[in-house]
Amino acid sequence: MKVLVWISFVLSLFFSCSGKEAQECGTLQDGDLTTVCRVVGERNRFLLNWSQEGAVKSYKIWSSGEIPSRDPVAWQLKGSVDGKSWAVIDEQREQAFCSRYQEKLYAVKHPESYNYYMLEVEVSRGDTVVLPEVELYTRNLTVNWEHFAYPEVVFTDEDDTSRGSAYYRQLVQIPEEYIKYHTRKVAEILYFKASDPMPEVRKIDYSLKNFNGVSYKGGEPPVVHIVYSTQHIEKSAEESLFKLDDETRGVLYHELTHAYQQEPKNIGSYGTNKTFWACIEGLADAVRAEAGLFDVKTLRKPGGNWMDGYKTTGFFIQWLTTKDPDAIRKFHQSVRDLETWSFDGAIKYVFGEQQSIDGMWQEYQAFLTSEENK
């Protein structure tokens, strides 16, 4: 399980190595991508207070919801034992973010244990750079995924004069890279490592179309196609660009899960067997929920059945991670390994023969009822 360490800024300090005052910005540590740190000047330095044991081995930096020209392009991450002598532990140049509110993950090139960390961002004279969030990690989050096979993505906008299309372009600047990024994010939730057996998705045809609906996936690996509704985009953008980002990523997580997930064996097909259907759609919404792209606390209610599919099944599968952080991966692995798949068989596969789907569902319902009564 990843160890997430929030960075905190020591404000109004003077750097003994440069004599330059630190930029004051408390919002870079608040976990909120809608609050930003706005910096102007040639170089801006932020001293980070590090209280964890061990070295920083990877980090993430996000783009904001503002125009792309205000994204950070070049920076250095530095470490120091005494706060006076600094070593560059990672440097990035000519970086580009494929969308608004986009994370980029980096493995630290020279990880060592330091007491202090500093982020130094390059800014051209007179220009503005906007930073919403930075996170540091004591674990290298790229391990086991460096060799993930990204598919070719072909993007087509078939409704390019619509408001929905305009909103999408405001949100996503490089759609091919945006979709590629999400393929790996989905695979990381479904699988333990990039070398695990998984459907070989070589090409994704992704298109925007004008229709009354949300999105759908067609085809089978190696070539799949995904269609996203410009009508739905327009509706989702009514509240804010951030709301559109949340919905667009969530829908994409769901559809890409269909491209990368295993299918149950010996129980019929999606159109002929309800267990098959509930497994497929439930896992897709479980992946979206695990990515944090559902308002689970609002949408998750007592009642229903694990065979109901979509959110009802998905929230249940995602809840299993409270018992085992790898529960979604193991549940999905059961789809690959069980000769005749069932929900009861999957629960036994993940938690042992003493467990059952009926017992686990009853426990889940009791949890939901207790949450509702709080």
mmCIF file of N, CA and C in Angstrom, residues 152-212:
data_model
loop_
_atom_site.group_PDB
_atom_site.id
_atom_site.type_symbol
_atom_site.label_atom_id
_atom_site.label_comp_id
_atom_site.label_asym_id
_atom_site.label_seq_id
_atom_site.Cartn_x
_atom_site.Cartn_y
_atom_site.Cartn_z
ATOM 1 N N GLU A 152 -1.775 2.176 -29.039
ATOM 2 C CA GLU A 152 -1.946 3.306 -29.945
ATOM 3 C C GLU A 152 -3.343 3.869 -29.727
ATOM 4 N N VAL A 153 -3.457 5.186 -29.706
ATOM 5 C CA VAL A 153 -4.764 5.823 -29.545
ATOM 6 C C VAL A 153 -5.032 6.714 -30.750
ATOM 7 N N VAL A 154 -6.190 6.528 -31.353
ATOM 8 C CA VAL A 154 -6.637 7.381 -32.453
ATOM 9 C C VAL A 154 -7.863 8.146 -31.967
ATOM 10 N N PHE A 155 -7.744 9.461 -31.896
ATOM 11 C CA PHE A 155 -8.822 10.305 -31.384
ATOM 12 C C PHE A 155 -9.541 10.993 -32.534
ATOM 13 N N THR A 156 -10.869 10.970 -32.493
ATOM 14 C CA THR A 156 -11.685 11.619 -33.518
ATOM 15 C C THR A 156 -12.802 12.409 -32.852
ATOM 16 N N ASP A 157 -12.954 13.654 -33.264
ATOM 17 C CA ASP A 157 -14.057 14.488 -32.781
ATOM 18 C C ASP A 157 -15.075 14.610 -33.907
ATOM 19 N N GLU A 158 -16.200 13.915 -33.772
ATOM 20 C CA GLU A 158 -17.224 13.906 -34.810
ATOM 21 C C GLU A 158 -18.311 14.944 -34.566
ATOM 22 N N ASP A 159 -18.095 15.802 -33.600
ATOM 23 C CA ASP A 159 -19.073 16.850 -33.286
ATOM 24 C C ASP A 159 -18.336 18.117 -32.899
ATOM 25 N N ASP A 160 -17.366 18.508 -33.730
ATOM 26 C CA ASP A 160 -16.391 19.524 -33.331
ATOM 27 C C ASP A 160 -16.921 20.951 -33.296
ATOM 28 N N THR A 161 -18.173 21.170 -33.686
ATOM 29 C CA THR A 161 -18.744 22.517 -33.591
ATOM 30 C C THR A 161 -19.664 22.664 -32.379
ATOM 31 N N SER A 162 -19.785 21.624 -31.590
ATOM 32 C CA SER A 162 -20.712 21.644 -30.458
ATOM 33 C C SER A 162 -20.069 22.255 -29.218
ATOM 34 N N ARG A 163 -20.899 22.655 -28.276
ATOM 35 C CA ARG A 163 -20.401 23.166 -27.000
ATOM 36 C C ARG A 163 -19.710 22.058 -26.214
ATOM 37 N N GLY A 164 -20.245 20.847 -26.319
ATOM 38 C CA GLY A 164 -19.613 19.728 -25.629
ATOM 39 C C GLY A 164 -18.193 19.505 -26.096
ATOM 40 N N SER A 165 -17.989 19.602 -27.395
ATOM 41 C CA SER A 165 -16.645 19.455 -27.952
ATOM 42 C C SER A 165 -15.725 20.568 -27.455
ATOM 43 N N ALA A 166 -16.239 21.788 -27.417
ATOM 44 C CA ALA A 166 -15.429 22.918 -26.950
ATOM 45 C C ALA A 166 -15.035 22.738 -25.487
ATOM 46 N N TYR A 167 -15.950 22.254 -24.674
ATOM 47 C CA TYR A 167 -15.635 21.989 -23.268
ATOM 48 C C TYR A 167 -14.562 20.906 -23.147
ATOM 49 N N TYR A 168 -14.681 19.878 -23.977
ATOM 50 C CA TYR A 168 -13.691 18.799 -23.921
ATOM 51 C C TYR A 168 -12.306 19.331 -24.273
ATOM 52 N N ARG A 169 -12.220 20.171 -25.300
ATOM 53 C CA ARG A 169 -10.921 20.727 -25.700
ATOM 54 C C ARG A 169 -10.362 21.658 -24.628
ATOM 55 N N GLN A 170 -11.242 22.320 -23.902
ATOM 56 C CA GLN A 170 -10.780 23.157 -22.795
ATOM 57 C C GLN A 170 -10.175 22.304 -21.690
ATOM 58 N N LEU A 171 -10.733 21.125 -21.493
ATOM 59 C CA LEU A 171 -10.258 20.225 -20.445
ATOM 60 C C LEU A 171 -9.050 19.413 -20.880
ATOM 61 N N VAL A 172 -9.083 18.891 -22.092
ATOM 62 C CA VAL A 172 -8.065 17.948 -22.569
ATOM 63 C C VAL A 172 -7.324 18.556 -23.755
ATOM 64 N N GLN A 173 -6.014 18.761 -23.598
ATOM 65 C CA GLN A 173 -5.226 19.369 -24.667
ATOM 66 C C GLN A 173 -4.583 18.331 -25.586
ATOM 67 N N ILE A 174 -4.213 17.184 -25.041
ATOM 68 C CA ILE A 174 -3.580 16.129 -25.845
ATOM 69 C C ILE A 174 -4.364 14.844 -25.588
ATOM 70 N N PRO A 175 -5.476 14.635 -26.297
ATOM 71 C CA PRO A 175 -6.361 13.511 -25.971
ATOM 72 C C PRO A 175 -5.707 12.146 -26.090
ATOM 73 N N GLU A 176 -4.809 11.977 -27.052
ATOM 74 C CA GLU A 176 -4.152 10.673 -27.204
ATOM 75 C C GLU A 176 -3.349 10.313 -25.955
ATOM 76 N N GLU A 177 -2.586 11.278 -25.440
ATOM 77 C CA GLU A 177 -1.794 11.031 -24.236
ATOM 78 C C GLU A 177 -2.685 10.894 -23.003
ATOM 79 N N TYR A 178 -3.749 11.640 -22.975
ATOM 80 C CA TYR A 178 -4.717 11.574 -21.874
ATOM 81 C C TYR A 178 -5.299 10.172 -21.752
ATOM 82 N N ILE A 179 -5.689 9.588 -22.858
ATOM 83 C CA ILE A 179 -6.281 8.251 -22.845
ATOM 84 C C ILE A 179 -5.215 7.205 -22.522
ATOM 85 N N LYS A 180 -4.023 7.348 -23.083
ATOM 86 C CA LYS A 180 -2.934 6.421 -22.761
ATOM 87 C C LYS A 180 -2.630 6.426 -21.264
ATOM 88 N N TYR A 181 -2.565 7.599 -20.687
ATOM 89 C CA TYR A 181 -2.308 7.713 -19.251
ATOM 90 C C TYR A 181 -3.317 6.890 -18.455
ATOM 91 N N HIS A 182 -4.586 6.968 -18.828
ATOM 92 C CA HIS A 182 -5.622 6.271 -18.072
ATOM 93 C C HIS A 182 -5.601 4.765 -18.296
ATOM 94 N N THR A 183 -5.053 4.293 -19.407
ATOM 95 C CA THR A 183 -4.966 2.839 -19.590
ATOM 96 C C THR A 183 -4.095 2.215 -18.503
ATOM 97 N N ARG A 184 -2.989 2.829 -18.225
ATOM 98 C CA ARG A 184 -2.122 2.286 -17.172
ATOM 99 C C ARG A 184 -2.753 2.439 -15.798
ATOM 100 N N LYS A 185 -3.412 3.563 -15.530
ATOM 101 C CA LYS A 185 -4.049 3.758 -14.233
ATOM 102 C C LYS A 185 -5.097 2.682 -13.972
ATOM 103 N N VAL A 186 -5.868 2.325 -14.999
ATOM 104 C CA VAL A 186 -6.860 1.258 -14.864
ATOM 105 C C VAL A 186 -6.171 -0.077 -14.609
ATOM 106 N N ALA A 187 -5.128 -0.360 -15.383
ATOM 107 C CA ALA A 187 -4.407 -1.629 -15.223
ATOM 108 C C ALA A 187 -3.797 -1.748 -13.830
ATOM 109 N N GLU A 188 -3.345 -0.642 -13.260
ATOM 110 C CA GLU A 188 -2.747 -0.674 -11.922
ATOM 111 C C GLU A 188 -3.760 -1.067 -10.848
ATOM 112 N N ILE A 189 -5.030 -0.789 -11.080
ATOM 113 C CA ILE A 189 -6.064 -1.180 -10.122
ATOM 114 C C ILE A 189 -6.478 -2.629 -10.330
ATOM 115 N N LEU A 190 -6.478 -3.092 -11.584
ATOM 116 C CA LEU A 190 -6.921 -4.450 -11.902
ATOM 117 C C LEU A 190 -5.838 -5.502 -11.695
ATOM 118 N N TYR A 191 -4.574 -5.111 -11.836
ATOM 119 C CA TYR A 191 -3.476 -6.078 -11.836
ATOM 120 C C TYR A 191 -2.406 -5.672 -10.829
ATOM 121 N N PHE A 192 -1.552 -6.626 -10.484
ATOM 122 C CA PHE A 192 -0.458 -6.367 -9.550
ATOM 123 C C PHE A 192 0.749 -5.743 -10.240
ATOM 124 N N LYS A 193 1.007 -6.118 -11.468
ATOM 125 C CA LYS A 193 2.170 -5.598 -12.187
ATOM 126 C C LYS A 193 1.926 -5.692 -13.688
ATOM 127 N N ALA A 194 2.729 -4.943 -14.433
ATOM 128 C CA ALA A 194 2.534 -4.862 -15.881
ATOM 129 C C ALA A 194 2.753 -6.192 -16.579
ATOM 130 N N SER A 195 3.522 -7.089 -15.970
ATOM 131 C CA SER A 195 3.805 -8.388 -16.589
ATOM 132 C C SER A 195 2.716 -9.426 -16.330
ATOM 133 N N ASP A 196 1.704 -9.086 -15.526
ATOM 134 C CA ASP A 196 0.598 -10.021 -15.309
ATOM 135 C C ASP A 196 -0.131 -10.290 -16.624
ATOM 136 N N PRO A 197 -0.652 -11.500 -16.811
ATOM 137 C CA PRO A 197 -1.438 -11.773 -18.023
ATOM 138 C C PRO A 197 -2.657 -10.856 -18.086
ATOM 139 N N MET A 198 -2.798 -10.146 -19.181
ATOM 140 C CA MET A 198 -3.932 -9.246 -19.368
ATOM 141 C C MET A 198 -4.262 -9.150 -20.851
ATOM 142 N N PRO A 199 -5.476 -8.754 -21.198
ATOM 143 C CA PRO A 199 -5.812 -8.587 -22.611
ATOM 144 C C PRO A 199 -4.830 -7.639 -23.298
ATOM 145 N N GLU A 200 -4.396 -8.005 -24.482
ATOM 146 C CA GLU A 200 -3.417 -7.207 -25.221
ATOM 147 C C GLU A 200 -4.144 -6.150 -26.049
ATOM 148 N N VAL A 201 -4.283 -4.982 -25.449
ATOM 149 C CA VAL A 201 -4.950 -3.874 -26.126
ATOM 150 C C VAL A 201 -3.900 -3.110 -26.919
ATOM 151 N N ARG A 202 -3.951 -3.234 -28.217
ATOM 152 C CA ARG A 202 -2.951 -2.587 -29.069
ATOM 153 C C ARG A 202 -3.416 -1.239 -29.608
ATOM 154 N N LYS A 203 -4.727 -1.087 -29.765
ATOM 155 C CA LYS A 203 -5.237 0.146 -30.368
ATOM 156 C C LYS A 203 -6.585 0.497 -29.760
ATOM 157 N N ILE A 204 -6.757 1.793 -29.473
ATOM 158 C CA ILE A 204 -8.038 2.306 -29.005
ATOM 159 C C ILE A 204 -8.474 3.422 -29.941
ATOM 160 N N ASP A 205 -9.613 3.246 -30.574
ATOM 161 C CA ASP A 205 -10.241 4.311 -31.354
ATOM 162 C C ASP A 205 -11.219 5.027 -30.431
ATOM 163 N N TYR A 206 -10.934 6.281 -30.144
ATOM 164 C CA TYR A 206 -11.741 7.046 -29.187
ATOM 165 C C TYR A 206 -12.378 8.217 -29.919
ATOM 166 N N SER A 207 -13.682 8.364 -29.764
ATOM 167 C CA SER A 207 -14.357 9.427 -30.504
ATOM 168 C C SER A 207 -15.386 10.149 -29.653
ATOM 169 N N LEU A 208 -15.569 11.421 -29.960
ATOM 170 C CA LEU A 208 -16.652 12.218 -29.403
ATOM 171 C C LEU A 208 -17.788 12.233 -30.412
ATOM 172 N N LYS A 209 -19.012 11.968 -29.938
ATOM 173 C CA LYS A 209 -20.179 11.958 -30.820
ATOM 174 C C LYS A 209 -21.365 12.620 -30.123
ATOM 175 N N ASN A 210 -22.279 13.112 -30.937
ATOM 176 C CA ASN A 210 -23.494 13.732 -30.431
ATOM 177 C C ASN A 210 -24.582 12.671 -30.318
ATOM 178 N N PHE A 211 -24.849 12.203 -29.107
ATOM 179 C CA PHE A 211 -25.950 11.264 -28.891
ATOM 180 C C PHE A 211 -26.459 11.398 -27.465
ATOM 181 N N ASN A 212 -27.676 10.930 -27.242
ATOM 182 C CA ASN A 212 -28.309 11.012 -25.931
ATOM 183 C C ASN A 212 -27.885 9.811 -25.098
#
